[in-house]
Short mmCIF file of C-alpha atoms in Angstrom, two decimals:
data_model
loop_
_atom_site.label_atom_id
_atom_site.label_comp_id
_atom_site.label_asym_id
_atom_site.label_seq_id
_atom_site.Cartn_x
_atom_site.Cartn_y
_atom_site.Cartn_z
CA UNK A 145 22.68 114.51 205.80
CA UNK A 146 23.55 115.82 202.66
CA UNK A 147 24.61 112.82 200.21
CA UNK A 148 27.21 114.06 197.58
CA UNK A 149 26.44 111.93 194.02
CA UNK A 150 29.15 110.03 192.58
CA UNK A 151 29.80 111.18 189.07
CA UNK A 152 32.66 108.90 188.06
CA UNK A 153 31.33 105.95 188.16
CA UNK A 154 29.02 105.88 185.08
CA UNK A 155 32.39 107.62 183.18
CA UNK A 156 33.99 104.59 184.25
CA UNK A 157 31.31 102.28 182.99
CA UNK A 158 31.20 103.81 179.81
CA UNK A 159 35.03 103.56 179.27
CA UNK A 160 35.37 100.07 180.18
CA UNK A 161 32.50 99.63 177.68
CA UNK A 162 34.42 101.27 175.00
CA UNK A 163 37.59 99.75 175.57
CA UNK A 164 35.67 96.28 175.60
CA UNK A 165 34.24 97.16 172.31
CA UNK A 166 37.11 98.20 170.83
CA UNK A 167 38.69 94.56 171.34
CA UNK A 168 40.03 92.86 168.58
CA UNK A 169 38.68 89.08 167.93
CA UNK A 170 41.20 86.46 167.88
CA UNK A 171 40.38 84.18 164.78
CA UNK A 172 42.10 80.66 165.52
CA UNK A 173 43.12 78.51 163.07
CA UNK A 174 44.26 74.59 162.73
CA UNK A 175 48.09 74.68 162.11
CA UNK A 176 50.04 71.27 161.14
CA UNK A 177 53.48 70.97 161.63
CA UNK A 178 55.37 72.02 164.76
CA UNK A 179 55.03 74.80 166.86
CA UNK A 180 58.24 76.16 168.97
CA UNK A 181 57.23 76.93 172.26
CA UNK A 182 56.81 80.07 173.77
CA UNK A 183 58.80 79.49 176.70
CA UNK A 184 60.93 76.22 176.12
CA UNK A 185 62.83 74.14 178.70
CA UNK A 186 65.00 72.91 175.88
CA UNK A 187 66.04 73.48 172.50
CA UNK A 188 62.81 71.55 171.02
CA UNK A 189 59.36 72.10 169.63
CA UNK A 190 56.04 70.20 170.30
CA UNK A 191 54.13 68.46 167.71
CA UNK A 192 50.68 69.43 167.11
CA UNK A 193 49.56 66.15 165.53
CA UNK A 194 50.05 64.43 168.42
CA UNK A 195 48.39 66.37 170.90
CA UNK A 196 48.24 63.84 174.47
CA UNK A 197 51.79 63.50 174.51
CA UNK A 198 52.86 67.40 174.06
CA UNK A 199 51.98 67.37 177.84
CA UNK A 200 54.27 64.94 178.67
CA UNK A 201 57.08 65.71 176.33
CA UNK A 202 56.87 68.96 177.95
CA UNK A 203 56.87 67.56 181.55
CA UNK A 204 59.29 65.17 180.95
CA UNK A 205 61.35 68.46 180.11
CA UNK A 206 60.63 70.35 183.08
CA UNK A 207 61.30 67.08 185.08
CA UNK A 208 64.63 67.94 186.52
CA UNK A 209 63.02 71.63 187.75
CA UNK A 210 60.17 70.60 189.52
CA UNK A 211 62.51 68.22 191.19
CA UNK A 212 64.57 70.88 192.36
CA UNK A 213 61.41 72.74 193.50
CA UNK A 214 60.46 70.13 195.34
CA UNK A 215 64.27 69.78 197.04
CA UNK A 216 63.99 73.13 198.21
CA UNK A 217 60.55 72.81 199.71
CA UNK A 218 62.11 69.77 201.39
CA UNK A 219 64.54 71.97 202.98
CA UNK A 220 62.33 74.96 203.81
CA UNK A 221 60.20 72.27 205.85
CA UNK A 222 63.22 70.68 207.55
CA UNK A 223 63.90 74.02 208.78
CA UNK A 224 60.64 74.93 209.63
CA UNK A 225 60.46 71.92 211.47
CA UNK A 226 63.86 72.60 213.52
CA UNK A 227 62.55 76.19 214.28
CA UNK A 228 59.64 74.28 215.60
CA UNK A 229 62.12 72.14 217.43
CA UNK A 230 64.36 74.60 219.35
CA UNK A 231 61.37 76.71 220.16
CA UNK A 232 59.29 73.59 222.02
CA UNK A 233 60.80 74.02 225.08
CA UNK A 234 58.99 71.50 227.28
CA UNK A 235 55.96 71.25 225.04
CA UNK A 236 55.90 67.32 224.24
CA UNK A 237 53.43 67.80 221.79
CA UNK A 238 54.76 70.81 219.93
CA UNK A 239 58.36 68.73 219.99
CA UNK A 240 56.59 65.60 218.35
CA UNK A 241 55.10 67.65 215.71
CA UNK A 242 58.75 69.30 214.71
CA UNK A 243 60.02 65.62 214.87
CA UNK A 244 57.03 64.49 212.96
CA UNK A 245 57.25 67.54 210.26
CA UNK A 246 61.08 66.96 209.95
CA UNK A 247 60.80 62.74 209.08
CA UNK A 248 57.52 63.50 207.01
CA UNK A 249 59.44 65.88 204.86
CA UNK A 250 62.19 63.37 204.67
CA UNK A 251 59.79 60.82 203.50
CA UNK A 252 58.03 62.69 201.15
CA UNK A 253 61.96 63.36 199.65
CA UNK A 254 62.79 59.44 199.63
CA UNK A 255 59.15 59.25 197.74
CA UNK A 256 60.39 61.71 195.25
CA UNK A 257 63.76 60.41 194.76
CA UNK A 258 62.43 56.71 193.81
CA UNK A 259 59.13 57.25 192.44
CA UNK A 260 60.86 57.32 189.14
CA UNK A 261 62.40 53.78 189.67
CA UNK A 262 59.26 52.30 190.95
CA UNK A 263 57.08 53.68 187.94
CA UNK A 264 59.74 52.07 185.51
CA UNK A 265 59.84 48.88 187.26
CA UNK A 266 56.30 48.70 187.32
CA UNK A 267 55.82 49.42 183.63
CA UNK A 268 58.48 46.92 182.67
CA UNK A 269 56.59 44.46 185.31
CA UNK A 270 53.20 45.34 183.36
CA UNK A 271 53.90 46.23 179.91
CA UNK A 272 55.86 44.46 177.45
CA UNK A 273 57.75 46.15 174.59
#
């Protein structure tokens, strides 16, 4: 058998080699001051001096969104879990598991909803200001 040879592949090698060549470096540089973010969740900028808490200025910030994210999940799985429901039949075992997804999910919510009470009265339990 007659085995055609590929010719495009070492073209393609040598582009991509080109092209990676061709790459401008990025030289970085320490900045002071504040940077505005990129993509902000609010009208605010992050501080560079104080770098640990620029994560958590911007979480604290995108609170309120991943909560909602989290809602809706909540609600897929409820319905998910009622799908699961109405579709058991007389399967015990798949009707347990919708039940079972269904009050997890509900859980998980109630978890959510006062995990931010419990970390504050915890903190104010611990730590003294």
């Amino acid at each position: 058998m007659y085995r055609q040879k590929n010719t495009k592949t070492p073209w393609a090698i040598a582009l991509c080699a080109t092209l990676l060549t061709w790459v401008s470096t990025v030289s970085a540089q320490q900045t002071n001051g504040s940077v505005g973010l990129i993509q902000p969740l609010d009208d605010s900028t992050a501080s560079l001096a104080s770098s640990p808490t620029i994560f958590i200025d911007y979480f604290n910030m995108s609170r309120f969104w991943l909560f909602r994210v989290a809602v809706g999940f909540t609600v897929l799985w409820i319905l998910i879990g009622g799908v699961m429901f109405m579709t058991s039949g007389n399967n015990q075992s798949r009707r347990s598991a919708a039940i079972s997804r269904i009050i997890w999910s509900v859980v998980g919510l109630l978890i959510l909803l006062f995990s931010g009470v419990i970390l504050r009265t915890l903190n104010s339990l611990f730590f003294i200001r």
